[in-house]
mmCIF file of C-alpha atoms in Angstrom:
data_model
loop_
_atom_site.group_PDB
_atom_site.id
_atom_site.type_symbol
_atom_site.label_atom_id
_atom_site.label_comp_id
_atom_site.label_asym_id
_atom_site.label_seq_id
_atom_site.Cartn_x
_atom_site.Cartn_y
_atom_site.Cartn_z
ATOM 1 C CA MET A 68 3.854 24.857 -32.251
ATOM 2 C CA ALA A 69 4.460 21.473 -30.995
ATOM 3 C CA ALA A 70 6.129 20.563 -27.829
ATOM 4 C CA LYS A 71 9.576 19.104 -28.166
ATOM 5 C CA SER A 72 9.884 15.349 -26.584
ATOM 6 C CA ALA A 73 12.694 14.916 -23.840
ATOM 7 C CA ASN A 74 14.553 12.643 -26.423
ATOM 8 C CA THR A 75 15.086 15.336 -29.358
ATOM 9 C CA GLN A 76 18.551 14.378 -29.914
ATOM 10 C CA PRO A 77 19.680 10.888 -30.898
ATOM 11 C CA GLY A 78 22.473 8.522 -29.731
ATOM 12 C CA HIS A 79 23.891 9.134 -26.109
ATOM 13 C CA ASP A 80 21.043 11.963 -25.411
ATOM 14 C CA ALA A 81 18.503 9.622 -25.513
ATOM 15 C CA PRO A 82 16.891 8.410 -22.289
ATOM 16 C CA GLU A 83 16.805 4.908 -23.243
ATOM 17 C CA HIS A 84 20.877 5.326 -23.282
ATOM 18 C CA TYR A 85 20.522 5.888 -19.374
ATOM 19 C CA ALA A 86 18.388 2.842 -18.445
ATOM 20 C CA GLY A 87 21.120 0.698 -17.193
ATOM 21 C CA VAL A 88 22.782 3.321 -15.192
ATOM 22 C CA LEU A 89 19.435 4.207 -13.834
ATOM 23 C CA ARG A 90 18.903 0.551 -12.747
ATOM 24 C CA ARG A 91 22.349 0.580 -10.812
ATOM 25 C CA TYR A 92 21.456 3.939 -9.381
ATOM 26 C CA PHE A 93 18.095 2.502 -7.780
ATOM 27 C CA LEU A 94 19.448 -0.798 -6.942
ATOM 28 C CA LYS A 95 21.852 1.291 -4.461
ATOM 29 C CA ARG A 96 18.945 3.193 -2.955
ATOM 30 C CA ALA A 97 15.835 1.150 -3.362
ATOM 31 C CA HIS A 98 14.255 -2.454 -2.792
ATOM 32 C CA PRO A 99 15.346 -4.434 -5.579
ATOM 33 C CA SER A 100 11.675 -5.442 -6.279
ATOM 34 C CA GLU A 101 10.833 -1.277 -7.174
ATOM 35 C CA VAL A 102 13.789 -1.000 -9.420
ATOM 36 C CA ASP A 103 11.871 -1.747 -12.756
ATOM 37 C CA ASP A 104 8.941 0.533 -11.840
ATOM 38 C CA LEU A 105 11.235 3.463 -10.706
ATOM 39 C CA VAL A 106 13.143 3.298 -14.063
ATOM 40 C CA GLN A 107 9.845 3.334 -15.638
ATOM 41 C CA ILE A 108 8.614 6.038 -14.185
ATOM 42 C CA VAL A 109 11.589 7.988 -14.950
ATOM 43 C CA MET A 110 11.748 6.957 -18.542
ATOM 44 C CA MET A 111 7.733 7.875 -18.692
ATOM 45 C CA ARG A 112 8.416 11.472 -17.315
ATOM 46 C CA MET A 113 11.231 11.992 -19.596
ATOM 47 C CA HIS A 114 9.101 10.935 -22.686
ATOM 48 C CA SER A 115 6.102 12.725 -21.505
ATOM 49 C CA ARG A 116 7.914 16.225 -20.930
ATOM 50 C CA GLN A 117 6.515 19.013 -22.756
ATOM 51 C CA SER A 118 9.021 21.889 -23.102
ATOM 52 C CA GLU A 119 9.955 24.122 -25.959
ATOM 53 C CA THR A 120 13.454 24.381 -24.079
ATOM 54 C CA PRO A 121 15.954 21.445 -25.510
ATOM 55 C CA ILE A 122 17.706 19.678 -22.211
ATOM 56 C CA GLU A 123 21.230 20.765 -22.154
ATOM 57 C CA ASN A 124 22.570 17.871 -19.926
ATOM 58 C CA VAL A 125 20.378 15.038 -20.417
ATOM 59 C CA GLY A 126 22.317 12.818 -18.039
ATOM 60 C CA GLY A 127 21.925 15.403 -15.200
ATOM 61 C CA TYR A 128 18.387 16.050 -15.965
ATOM 62 C CA ILE A 129 17.663 12.462 -15.836
ATOM 63 C CA PHE A 130 19.281 11.977 -12.524
ATOM 64 C CA THR A 131 17.143 14.962 -11.077
ATOM 65 C CA VAL A 132 14.024 13.058 -12.230
ATOM 66 C CA ALA A 133 15.534 9.952 -10.836
ATOM 67 C CA ALA A 134 16.062 11.671 -7.354
ATOM 68 C CA ASN A 135 12.470 13.067 -7.517
ATOM 69 C CA VAL A 136 11.064 9.708 -8.026
ATOM 70 C CA LEU A 137 12.940 8.301 -5.339
ATOM 71 C CA ARG A 138 12.154 10.757 -3.070
ATOM 72 C CA GLU A 139 8.533 10.437 -3.562
ATOM 73 C CA SER A 140 8.431 6.543 -3.776
ATOM 74 C CA ARG A 141 10.067 6.739 -0.400
ATOM 75 C CA SER A 142 7.379 9.535 0.916
ATOM 76 C CA GLY A 143 4.675 7.467 -0.555
ATOM 77 C CA ALA A 144 3.426 10.445 -2.582
ATOM 78 C CA ALA A 145 3.583 8.586 -5.865
ATOM 79 C CA SER A 146 1.233 6.307 -4.322
ATOM 80 C CA ARG A 147 -1.054 8.666 -2.755
ATOM 81 C CA THR A 148 -1.309 10.447 -6.147
ATOM 82 C CA ILE A 149 -2.085 7.368 -8.081
ATOM 83 C CA HIS A 150 -4.199 5.413 -5.859
ATOM 84 C CA VAL A 151 -7.454 7.162 -4.855
ATOM 85 C CA GLU A 152 -10.299 5.790 -2.951
ATOM 86 C CA LEU A 153 -13.574 5.950 -4.793
ATOM 87 C CA GLU A 154 -17.265 5.431 -3.290
ATOM 88 C CA PRO A 155 -19.803 3.954 -5.476
ATOM 89 C CA ALA A 156 -21.800 7.199 -5.260
ATOM 90 C CA ASP A 157 -18.434 8.672 -7.213
ATOM 91 C CA LEU A 158 -18.653 6.312 -9.847
ATOM 92 C CA ILE A 159 -22.296 6.662 -10.718
ATOM 93 C CA ASP A 160 -22.013 10.487 -10.926
ATOM 94 C CA THR A 161 -18.819 10.396 -13.132
ATOM 95 C CA ILE A 162 -19.928 7.709 -15.865
ATOM 96 C CA THR A 163 -21.725 8.675 -18.499
ATOM 97 C CA PRO A 164 -22.298 7.198 -21.850
ATOM 98 C CA GLU A 165 -19.938 9.600 -23.612
ATOM 99 C CA ARG A 166 -17.334 8.666 -21.239
ATOM 100 C CA LEU A 167 -18.111 4.718 -21.637
ATOM 101 C CA VAL A 168 -17.622 5.253 -25.191
ATOM 102 C CA MET A 169 -14.586 7.316 -24.914
ATOM 103 C CA GLY A 170 -13.087 4.726 -22.585
ATOM 104 C CA ARG A 171 -13.858 1.726 -25.221
ATOM 105 C CA ARG A 172 -12.193 3.726 -27.936
ATOM 106 C CA ASP A 173 -9.425 4.436 -25.782
ATOM 107 C CA VAL A 174 -8.985 0.515 -24.870
ATOM 108 C CA ASP A 175 -9.370 -0.194 -28.709
ATOM 109 C CA LEU A 176 -6.706 2.291 -29.424
ATOM 110 C CA ILE A 177 -4.397 0.842 -26.959
ATOM 111 C CA VAL A 178 -5.094 -2.836 -28.126
ATOM 112 C CA GLU A 179 -4.256 -1.752 -31.969
ATOM 113 C CA ALA A 180 -1.046 0.017 -30.671
ATOM 114 C CA ILE A 181 0.250 -3.085 -28.996
ATOM 115 C CA GLU A 182 -1.082 -5.232 -32.020
ATOM 116 C CA GLN A 183 0.933 -3.193 -34.097
ATOM 117 C CA LEU A 184 4.445 -3.281 -32.172
ATOM 118 C CA PRO A 185 7.150 -5.374 -33.375
ATOM 119 C CA GLU A 186 6.577 -9.157 -32.404
ATOM 120 C CA ARG A 187 9.379 -9.346 -29.836
ATOM 121 C CA THR A 188 8.724 -6.007 -28.529
ATOM 122 C CA ARG A 189 4.910 -6.986 -27.926
ATOM 123 C CA ARG A 190 5.757 -10.294 -26.480
ATOM 124 C CA ILE A 191 8.093 -8.693 -23.921
ATOM 125 C CA PHE A 192 5.631 -6.004 -22.917
ATOM 126 C CA VAL A 193 2.891 -7.928 -22.733
ATOM 127 C CA SER A 194 4.657 -10.718 -20.619
ATOM 128 C CA HIS A 195 5.687 -7.747 -18.321
ATOM 129 C CA ARG A 196 2.696 -5.846 -17.980
ATOM 130 C CA PHE A 197 0.130 -8.462 -18.238
ATOM 131 C CA GLU A 198 2.026 -11.399 -16.622
ATOM 132 C CA ASP A 199 4.149 -9.626 -13.938
ATOM 133 C CA ARG A 200 7.310 -10.910 -15.565
ATOM 134 C CA THR A 201 10.427 -9.299 -14.005
ATOM 135 C CA TYR A 202 12.826 -7.750 -16.533
ATOM 136 C CA ALA A 203 15.549 -10.233 -15.523
ATOM 137 C CA ALA A 204 13.289 -13.150 -16.048
ATOM 138 C CA LEU A 205 12.381 -11.804 -19.663
ATOM 139 C CA ALA A 206 16.111 -11.018 -20.396
ATOM 140 C CA ARG A 207 17.110 -14.808 -19.765
ATOM 141 C CA GLU A 208 14.039 -16.000 -21.892
ATOM 142 C CA HIS A 209 14.559 -14.090 -24.785
ATOM 143 C CA GLY A 210 18.419 -14.464 -24.616
ATOM 144 C CA ILE A 211 18.991 -10.564 -24.350
ATOM 145 C CA SER A 212 20.454 -8.152 -21.808
ATOM 146 C CA VAL A 213 18.191 -6.285 -19.169
ATOM 147 C CA SER A 214 19.096 -3.075 -20.797
ATOM 148 C CA ALA A 215 17.700 -4.523 -24.158
ATOM 149 C CA ILE A 216 14.367 -5.475 -22.313
ATOM 150 C CA GLU A 217 14.223 -1.700 -20.913
ATOM 151 C CA LYS A 218 14.501 -0.351 -24.442
ATOM 152 C CA HIS A 219 11.667 -2.978 -25.596
ATOM 153 C CA ILE A 220 9.302 -1.809 -22.789
ATOM 154 C CA ALA A 221 10.222 2.037 -23.491
ATOM 155 C CA GLN A 222 9.718 1.592 -27.115
ATOM 156 C CA ALA A 223 6.160 0.104 -26.023
ATOM 157 C CA LEU A 224 5.581 2.847 -23.756
ATOM 158 C CA ARG A 225 6.400 5.609 -26.229
ATOM 159 C CA ALA A 226 4.067 4.066 -28.824
ATOM 160 C CA LEU A 227 1.236 3.809 -26.218
ATOM 161 C CA SER A 228 1.969 7.275 -25.060
ATOM 162 C CA GLN A 229 1.620 8.882 -28.386
ATOM 163 C CA VAL A 230 -1.613 6.931 -29.081
ATOM 164 C CA LEU A 231 -3.097 8.209 -25.697
ATOM 165 C CA GLY A 232 -1.775 11.805 -26.331
ATOM 166 C CA ARG A 233 -3.673 11.856 -29.681
ATOM 167 C CA THR A 234 -6.911 10.994 -27.985
ATOM 168 C CA ARG A 235 -6.768 13.515 -25.236
#
């Protein structure tokens, strides 16, 4: 039986509904330059949640996740688990022709998933991720709210997460 996603109920129980509130939560507790990344980490954790048990209090759960993300960012735990120093010998031992083919396939699937996004979502996602544009700058450029930008980014991340989930 497939695991249920964190956003099993529509409307106010969808994690995206909390993006604006999460931004305000993080703005009071973290450096403004970290806010978008922290919100995004919470959204990714909510969307990648694998559990048969539905979340009874989505808001409470999201803020528990947010508090953990904030604690990890302050302790540096998040960056220690994401960034690992590799020695050239490590790369030689682990790169195989099979892994290269699998990596290329994953890249092709990701590019295809990005190309299939709605035009506006794709432009916003690519601008944010590959051109380092802030949510606020994108909101001004597109004439929409920061919350709407967050929803576009979340939509793109869900699509990419689904593609990557199918390849594993």
